[in-house]
Coordinates of C-alpha atoms and ligand atoms in Angstrom, one line a residue:
X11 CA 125.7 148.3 -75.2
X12 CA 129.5 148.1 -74.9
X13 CA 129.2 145.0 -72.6
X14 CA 126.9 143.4 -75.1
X15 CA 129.6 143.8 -77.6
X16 CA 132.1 141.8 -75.5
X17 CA 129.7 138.9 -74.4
X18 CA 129.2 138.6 -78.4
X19 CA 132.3 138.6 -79.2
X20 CA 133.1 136.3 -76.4
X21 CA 135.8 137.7 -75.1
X22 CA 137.1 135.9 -72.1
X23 CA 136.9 137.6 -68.8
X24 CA 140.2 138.2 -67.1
X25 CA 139.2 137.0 -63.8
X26 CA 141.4 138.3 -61.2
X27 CA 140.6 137.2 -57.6
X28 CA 140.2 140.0 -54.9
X29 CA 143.1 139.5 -52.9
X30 CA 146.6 140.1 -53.7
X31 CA 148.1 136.8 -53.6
X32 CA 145.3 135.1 -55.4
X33 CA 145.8 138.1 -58.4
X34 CA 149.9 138.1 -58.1
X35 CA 149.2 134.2 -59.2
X36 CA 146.7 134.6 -61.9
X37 CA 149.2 137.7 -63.2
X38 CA 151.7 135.2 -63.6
X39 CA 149.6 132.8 -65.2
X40 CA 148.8 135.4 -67.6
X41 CA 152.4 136.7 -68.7
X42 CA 152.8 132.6 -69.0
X43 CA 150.2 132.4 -71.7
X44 CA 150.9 135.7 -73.5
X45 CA 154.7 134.5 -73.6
X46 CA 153.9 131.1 -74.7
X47 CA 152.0 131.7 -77.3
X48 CA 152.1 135.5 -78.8
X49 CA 155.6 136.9 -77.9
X50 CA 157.8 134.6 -76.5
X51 CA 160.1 134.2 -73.3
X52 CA 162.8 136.3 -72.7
X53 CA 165.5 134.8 -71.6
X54 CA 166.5 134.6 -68.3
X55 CA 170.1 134.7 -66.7
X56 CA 172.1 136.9 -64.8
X57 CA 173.1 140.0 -66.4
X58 CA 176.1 142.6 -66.0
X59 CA 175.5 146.3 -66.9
X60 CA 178.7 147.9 -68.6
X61 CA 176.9 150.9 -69.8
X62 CA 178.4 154.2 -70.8
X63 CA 177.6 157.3 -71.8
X64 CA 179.5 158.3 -74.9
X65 CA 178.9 162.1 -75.2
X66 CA 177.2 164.4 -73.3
X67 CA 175.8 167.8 -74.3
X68 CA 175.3 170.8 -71.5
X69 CA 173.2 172.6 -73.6
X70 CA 170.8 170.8 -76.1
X71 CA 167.7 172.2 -77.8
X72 CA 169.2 175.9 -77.2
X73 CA 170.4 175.3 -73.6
X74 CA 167.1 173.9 -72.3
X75 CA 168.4 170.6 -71.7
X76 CA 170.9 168.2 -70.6
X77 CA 171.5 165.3 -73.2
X78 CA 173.4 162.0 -73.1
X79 CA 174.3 159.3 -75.5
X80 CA 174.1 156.0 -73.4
X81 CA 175.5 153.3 -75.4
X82 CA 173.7 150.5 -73.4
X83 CA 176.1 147.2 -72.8
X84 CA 174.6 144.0 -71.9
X85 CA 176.9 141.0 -70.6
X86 CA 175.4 137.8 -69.9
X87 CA 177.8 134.7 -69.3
X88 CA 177.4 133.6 -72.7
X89 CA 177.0 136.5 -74.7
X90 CA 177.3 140.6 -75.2
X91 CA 175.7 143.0 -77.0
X92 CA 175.2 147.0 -77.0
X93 CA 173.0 149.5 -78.6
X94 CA 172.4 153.3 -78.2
X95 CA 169.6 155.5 -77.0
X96 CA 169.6 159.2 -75.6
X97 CA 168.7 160.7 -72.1
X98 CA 167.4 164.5 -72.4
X99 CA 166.6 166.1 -69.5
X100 CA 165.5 169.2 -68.9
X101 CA 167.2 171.8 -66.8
X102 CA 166.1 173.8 -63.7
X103 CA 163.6 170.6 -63.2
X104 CA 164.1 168.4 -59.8
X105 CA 162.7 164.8 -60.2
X106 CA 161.6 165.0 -63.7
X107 CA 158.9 163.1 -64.9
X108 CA 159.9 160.7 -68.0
X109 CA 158.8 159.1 -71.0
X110 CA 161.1 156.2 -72.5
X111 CA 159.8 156.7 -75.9
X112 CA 160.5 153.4 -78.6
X113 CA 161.6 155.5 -81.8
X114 CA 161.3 154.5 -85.7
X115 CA 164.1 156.9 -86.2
X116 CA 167.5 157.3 -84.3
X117 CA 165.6 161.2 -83.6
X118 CA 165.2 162.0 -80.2
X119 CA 160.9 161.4 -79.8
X120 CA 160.9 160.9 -83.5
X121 CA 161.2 164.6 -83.6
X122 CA 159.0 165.4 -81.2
X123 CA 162.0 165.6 -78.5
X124 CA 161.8 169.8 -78.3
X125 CA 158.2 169.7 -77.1
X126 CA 158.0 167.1 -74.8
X127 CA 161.1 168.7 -72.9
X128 CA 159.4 172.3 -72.7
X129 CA 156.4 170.4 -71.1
X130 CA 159.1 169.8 -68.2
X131 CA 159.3 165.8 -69.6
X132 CA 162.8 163.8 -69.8
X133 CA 162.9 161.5 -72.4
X134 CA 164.8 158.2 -72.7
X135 CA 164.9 157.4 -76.8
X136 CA 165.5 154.0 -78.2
X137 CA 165.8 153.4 -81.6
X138 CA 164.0 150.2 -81.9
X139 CA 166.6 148.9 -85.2
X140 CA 169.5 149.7 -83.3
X141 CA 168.4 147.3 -80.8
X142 CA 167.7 144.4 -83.3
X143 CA 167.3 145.2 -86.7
X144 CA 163.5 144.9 -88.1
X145 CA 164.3 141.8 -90.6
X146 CA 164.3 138.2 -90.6
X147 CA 167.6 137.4 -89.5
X148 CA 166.8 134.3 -87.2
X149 CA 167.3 137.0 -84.2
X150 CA 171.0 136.6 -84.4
X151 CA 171.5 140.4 -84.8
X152 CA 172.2 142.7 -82.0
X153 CA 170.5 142.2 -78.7
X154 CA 168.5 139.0 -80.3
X155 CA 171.8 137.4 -80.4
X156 CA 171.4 136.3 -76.6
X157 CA 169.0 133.4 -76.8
X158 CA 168.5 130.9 -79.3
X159 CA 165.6 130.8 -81.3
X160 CA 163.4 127.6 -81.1
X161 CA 160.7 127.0 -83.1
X162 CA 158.1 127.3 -80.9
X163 CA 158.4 130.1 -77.5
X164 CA 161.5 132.0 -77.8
X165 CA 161.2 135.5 -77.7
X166 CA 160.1 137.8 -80.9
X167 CA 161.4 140.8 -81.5
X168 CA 158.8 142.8 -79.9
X169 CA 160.2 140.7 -76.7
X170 CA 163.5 141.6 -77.4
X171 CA 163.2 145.4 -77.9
X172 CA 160.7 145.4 -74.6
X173 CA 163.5 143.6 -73.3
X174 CA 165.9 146.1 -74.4
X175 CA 163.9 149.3 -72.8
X176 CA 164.1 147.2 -69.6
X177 CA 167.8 147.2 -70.1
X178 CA 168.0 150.5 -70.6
X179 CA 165.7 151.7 -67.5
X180 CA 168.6 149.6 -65.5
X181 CA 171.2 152.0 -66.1
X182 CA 169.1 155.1 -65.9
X183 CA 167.4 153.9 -62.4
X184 CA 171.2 152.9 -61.2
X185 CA 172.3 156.4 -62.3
X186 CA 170.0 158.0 -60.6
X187 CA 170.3 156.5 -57.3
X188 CA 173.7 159.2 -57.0
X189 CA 172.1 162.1 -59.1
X190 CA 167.9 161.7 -58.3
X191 CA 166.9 163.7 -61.8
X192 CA 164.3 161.4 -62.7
X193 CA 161.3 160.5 -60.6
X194 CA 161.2 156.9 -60.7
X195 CA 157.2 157.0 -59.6
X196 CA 156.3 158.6 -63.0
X197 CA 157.9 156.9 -65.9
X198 CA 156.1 156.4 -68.7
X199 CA 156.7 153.8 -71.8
X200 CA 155.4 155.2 -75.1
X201 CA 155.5 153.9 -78.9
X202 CA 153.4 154.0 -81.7
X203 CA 152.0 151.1 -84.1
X204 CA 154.5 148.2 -83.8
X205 CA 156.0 150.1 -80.9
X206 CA 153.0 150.6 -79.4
X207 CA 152.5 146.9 -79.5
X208 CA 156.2 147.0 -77.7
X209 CA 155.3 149.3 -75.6
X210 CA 152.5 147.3 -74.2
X211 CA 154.2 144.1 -74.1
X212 CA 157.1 145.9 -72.4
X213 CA 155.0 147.7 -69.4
X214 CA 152.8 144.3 -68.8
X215 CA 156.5 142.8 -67.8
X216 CA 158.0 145.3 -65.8
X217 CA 156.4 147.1 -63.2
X218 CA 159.0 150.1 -63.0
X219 CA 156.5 151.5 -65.7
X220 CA 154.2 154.2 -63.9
X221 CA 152.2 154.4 -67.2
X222 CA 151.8 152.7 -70.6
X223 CA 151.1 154.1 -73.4
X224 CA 149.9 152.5 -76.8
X225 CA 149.3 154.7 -79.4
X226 CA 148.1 152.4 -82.7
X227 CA 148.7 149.5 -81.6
X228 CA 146.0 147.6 -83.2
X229 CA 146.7 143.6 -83.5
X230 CA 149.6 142.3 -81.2
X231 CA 148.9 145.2 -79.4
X232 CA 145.6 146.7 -77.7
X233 CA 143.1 145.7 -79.9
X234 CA 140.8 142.6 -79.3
X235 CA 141.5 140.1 -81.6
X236 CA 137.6 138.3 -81.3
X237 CA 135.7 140.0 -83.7
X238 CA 138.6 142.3 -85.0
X239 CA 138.3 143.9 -88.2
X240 CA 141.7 145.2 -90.7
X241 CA 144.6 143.1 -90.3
X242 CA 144.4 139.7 -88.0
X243 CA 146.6 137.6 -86.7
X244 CA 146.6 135.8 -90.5
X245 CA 148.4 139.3 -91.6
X246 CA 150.5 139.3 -88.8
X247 CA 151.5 135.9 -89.2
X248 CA 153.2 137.4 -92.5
X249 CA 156.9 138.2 -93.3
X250 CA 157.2 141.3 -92.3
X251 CA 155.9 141.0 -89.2
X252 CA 155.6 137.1 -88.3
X253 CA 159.7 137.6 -86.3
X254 CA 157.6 139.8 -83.9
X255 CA 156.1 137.0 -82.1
X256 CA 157.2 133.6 -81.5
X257 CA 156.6 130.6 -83.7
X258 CA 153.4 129.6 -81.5
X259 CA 151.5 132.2 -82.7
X260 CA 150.8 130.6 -85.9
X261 CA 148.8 127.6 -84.2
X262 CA 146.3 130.5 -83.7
X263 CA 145.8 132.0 -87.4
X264 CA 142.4 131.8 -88.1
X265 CA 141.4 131.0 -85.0
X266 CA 141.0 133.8 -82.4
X267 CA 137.6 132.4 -81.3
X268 CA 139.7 129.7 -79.3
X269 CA 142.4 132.0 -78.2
X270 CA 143.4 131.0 -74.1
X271 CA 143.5 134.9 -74.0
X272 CA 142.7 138.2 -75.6
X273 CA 144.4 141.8 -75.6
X274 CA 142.2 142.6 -72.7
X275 CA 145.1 140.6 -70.7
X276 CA 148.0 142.0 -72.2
X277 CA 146.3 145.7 -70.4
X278 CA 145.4 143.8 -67.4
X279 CA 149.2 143.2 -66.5
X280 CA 149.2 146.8 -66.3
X281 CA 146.8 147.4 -63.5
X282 CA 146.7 148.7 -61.1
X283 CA 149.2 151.3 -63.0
X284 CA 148.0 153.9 -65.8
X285 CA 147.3 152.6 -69.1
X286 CA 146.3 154.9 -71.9
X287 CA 145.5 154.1 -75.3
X288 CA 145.4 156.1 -78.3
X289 CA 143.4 155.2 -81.5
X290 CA 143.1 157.5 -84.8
X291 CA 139.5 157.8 -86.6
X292 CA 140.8 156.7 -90.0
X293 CA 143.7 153.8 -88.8
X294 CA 141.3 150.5 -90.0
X295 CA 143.9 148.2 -90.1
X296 CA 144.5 148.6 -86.6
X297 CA 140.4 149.0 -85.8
X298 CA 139.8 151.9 -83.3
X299 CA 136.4 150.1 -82.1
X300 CA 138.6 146.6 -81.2
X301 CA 141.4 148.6 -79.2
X302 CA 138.3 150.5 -77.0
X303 CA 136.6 147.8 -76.8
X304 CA 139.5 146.3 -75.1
X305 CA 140.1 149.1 -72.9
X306 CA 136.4 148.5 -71.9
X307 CA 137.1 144.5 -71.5
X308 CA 140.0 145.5 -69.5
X309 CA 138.6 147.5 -66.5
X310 CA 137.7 144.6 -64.7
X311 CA 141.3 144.2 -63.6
X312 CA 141.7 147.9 -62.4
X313 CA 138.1 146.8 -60.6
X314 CA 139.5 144.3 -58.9
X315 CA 142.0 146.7 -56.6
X316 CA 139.3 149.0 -56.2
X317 CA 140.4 151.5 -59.0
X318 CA 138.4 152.5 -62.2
X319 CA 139.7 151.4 -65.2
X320 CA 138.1 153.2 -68.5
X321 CA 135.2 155.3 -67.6
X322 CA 133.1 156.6 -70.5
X323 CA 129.2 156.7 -71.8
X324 CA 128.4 153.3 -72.7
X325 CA 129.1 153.9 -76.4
X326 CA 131.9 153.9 -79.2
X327 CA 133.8 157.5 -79.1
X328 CA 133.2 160.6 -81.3
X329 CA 136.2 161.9 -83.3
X330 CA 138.5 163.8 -81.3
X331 CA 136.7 162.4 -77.8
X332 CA 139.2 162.2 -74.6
X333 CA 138.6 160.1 -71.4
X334 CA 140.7 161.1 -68.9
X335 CA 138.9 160.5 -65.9
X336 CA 140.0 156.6 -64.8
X337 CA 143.3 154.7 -64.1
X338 CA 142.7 153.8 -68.1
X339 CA 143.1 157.3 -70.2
X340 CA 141.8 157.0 -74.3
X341 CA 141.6 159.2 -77.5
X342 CA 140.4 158.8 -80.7
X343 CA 142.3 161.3 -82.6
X344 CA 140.8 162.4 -86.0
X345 CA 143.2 161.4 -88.4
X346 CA 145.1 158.3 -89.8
X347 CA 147.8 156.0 -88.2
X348 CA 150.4 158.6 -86.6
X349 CA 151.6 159.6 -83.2
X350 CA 152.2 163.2 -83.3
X351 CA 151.9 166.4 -81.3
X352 CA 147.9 166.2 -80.9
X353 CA 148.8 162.4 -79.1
X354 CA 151.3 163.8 -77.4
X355 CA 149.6 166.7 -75.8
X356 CA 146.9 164.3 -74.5
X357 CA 149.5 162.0 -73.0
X358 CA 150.9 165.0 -71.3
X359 CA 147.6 166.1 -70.1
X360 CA 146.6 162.9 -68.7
X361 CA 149.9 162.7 -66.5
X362 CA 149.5 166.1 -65.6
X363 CA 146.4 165.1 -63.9
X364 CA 146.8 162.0 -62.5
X365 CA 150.3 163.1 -61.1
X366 CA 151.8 159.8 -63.4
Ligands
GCU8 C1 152.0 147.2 -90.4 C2 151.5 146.1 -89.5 C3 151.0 146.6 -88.1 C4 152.0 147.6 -87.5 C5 152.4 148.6 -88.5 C6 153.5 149.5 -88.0 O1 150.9 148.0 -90.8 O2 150.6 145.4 -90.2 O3 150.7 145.6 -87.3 O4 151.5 148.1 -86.3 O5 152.9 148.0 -89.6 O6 154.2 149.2 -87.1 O7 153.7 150.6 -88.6

C-alpha cells in the first residue's frame, strides 16, 4: 500500500549503485542538487578555530554535571565571527553519549537539559539566533556574515546554523582528543520544526553525526514535498521563512511535480547512519503521512549497504505507534507540533538499543 503511495505520487527513486564508489559519487551528486537549489552552499575556505570556554561550572543541575560556556570563534581569511552554546556533561560517565541539540531558546535542551543528563546523555546546546539571528537581514549578521549572498545558491540560514553545529562539533571533537569524555561514535544532532529541518540538513553534510534526528520537520525538512499537504514550498517561499533556503528555491514554487529531488534524498545522505524521525498526530502543516512516507521512500538507501532502513506494517502509523527496529527509528506522537519529554524518551530509547 505504502509503495503504491510513492509510485503515485512519483516520487523519484534515489538510486544508489551497490558499490561504494559508485554510491560515494551519486552522494555527491545529491548534496549538489539539494545545495543548488533548496539550501545553498556553504562556503568553503580554510578555517582557524579560536574557541574558548568562558565559564565553567563543577557542579550544574545539583552537582550532576559538568557545564561549559564555549563561546565558538570562527576565523576565515576574510572574516570572524563567534557565537555561544553550552557543553553539559554528566559526571561519573566515561565516553558519554551526546546529543548537539539546535535550541529556540538560549536554555540548555530548551529546558529539557535535567533529563537528558540523568539518562547518562551530554548535551552540546546551540541557540540557533545567536548563531544568525532568524530575520531578513541579507545574512550579514553573525556567522552569515562570512559569504556573500547571491541571488541564486548561497547558503540560507538553515545552511548556516547546520554550518555552525559543524563548527561547534570541531572544537568539542579537538577537546576531546586530550580529555576522551564524549564518544565520538554516538553523537546525535537533534532539533525540532525549523531545527529539525537544520538538523537534517546538518547530519546529510557531515558524517561525524552517528544519528539524526528530525522531530517536525515537515517541508524543508523530512517530509515529501510530491503530494504534500499543509504548508508547501509556496508557504515556505514566504518572509518569514524564504532566508532559510537560497534564492533557487523559488524556481520550484508550485512545482514539486518537477523537483530534480525529494526529501527522500535529504535522509538518504544519512545512510548508512541512524536516522529517526518524529511526527505529532495533530501537526498538519508539517503532514505526519508526507514525513513517513518519506522515511518509507528512503529505505532504499539504507538497502543499498545491506542495512534496513524503516521497517513497519505496510500502512500509515496509529497514534502513539514506535518503530524502532531498523537503521530508520519513527513515532507519531499524539499531540500537536512540540518536541518534548515523550520525543525525547523515544530518542533515548532508540539509542539505547541500537548502541547510537
Ligand atoms: C512555521 C513554518 C515551518 C516551521 C515552523 C517552526 O510554521 O511554516 O516550516 O517548521 O514555523 O519552525 O516552528
Amino acid at each position: 500500500m505504502l509503495q503504491k503511495e510513492l509510485e503515485r505520487r512519483k516520487v523519484p527513486k534515489i538510486a544508489f549503485p551497490a558499490d561504494e564508489s559508485g554510491r560515494r559519487e551519486r552522494r555527491e551528486e545529491i548534496k549538489t542538487v539539494l545545495c543548488r537549489e533548496l539550501y545553498g552552499f556553504a562556503p568553503d575556505f580554510p578555517l582557524t578555530d579560536e574557541s574558548v570556554i568562558l565559564r565553567k561550572e563543577e557542579n550544574a543541575f545539583g552537582g550532576k554535571a559538568v557545564a561549559c560556556e564555549i563561546d565558538v570563534r570562527v576565523r576565515s581569511p576574510f572574516n570572524y565571527a563567534s557565537f555561544r552554546a553550552q557543553l553539559v556533561v554528566p559526571k561519573g560517565i566515561k565516553k558519554v553519549p551526546m546529543f548537539l541539540c539546535y535550541t529556540f531558546t538560549p536554555a540548555i535542551a530548551d529546558g529539557c537539559g535535567e533529563e537528558l543528563i540523568d539518562n547518562g546523555y551530554a548535551i552540546a546546546s546551540l541557540y540557533y539566533e545567536g548563531v544568525a539571528p532568524d530575520k531578513p537581514d541579507d545574512h550579514l549578521l553573525g556567522a552569515g556574515r562570512f559569504c556573500r549572498r547571491n541571488p541564486y545558491d548561497s547558503w540560507g540560514k538553515i545552511a548556516i546554523w547546520a554550518w555552525a553545529g559543524s563548527r561547534l562539533l570541531d572544537y568539542i571533537l579537538a577537546r576531546n582528543q586530550t580529555e576522551a569524555v564524549i564518544d565520538e561514535q554516538r553523537i546525535a544532532v537533534v532539533g525540532h520544526s525549523r531545527l529539525g529541518k537544520t538538523a537534517l540538513f546538518a547530519g546529510a553534510m557531515d558524517e561525524r553525526y552517528s544519528m539524526v534526528i528530525s522531530n517536525d520537520s515537515g517541508a524543508g525538512g523530512i517530509a515529501l514535498y510530491r503530494g504534500k499537504r499543509g504548508e508547501r514550498l509556496t508557504n515556505l517561499a514566504g518572509k518569514g521563512s524564504r532566508l532559510w533556503f537560497c534564492g533557487n528555491m523559488l524556481n520550484w514554487v508550485d512545482r514539486e511535480e518537477e523537483l530534480p529531488y525529494d526529501a527522500n534524498y535529504l535522509a538518504a545522505l544519512i545512510a548508512p547512519r541512524h536516522l529517526y524521525v518524529a511526527s505529532a498526530t495533530e501537526d498538519d502543516w508539517a503532514d505526519p503521512q508526507s514525513e513517513f512516507l518519506s522515511c518509507v521512500a528512503a529505505s532504499e538507501a539504507w538497502e543499498s549497504y545491506g542495512l534496513t532502513g524503516l521497517v513497519s506494517p505496510d500502512r500509515y502509523p496509529e497514534p502513539n505507534e514506535a518503530f524502532h527496529d531498523g537503521c530508520i527509528g519513527y513515532h507519531l506522537r499524539k499531540g500537536t507540533h512540540y518536541m518534548g519529554r515523550d520525543d525525547w524518551h523515544r530518542f533515548m530509547e532508540y539509542r539505547a538499543r541500537h548502541n547510537v
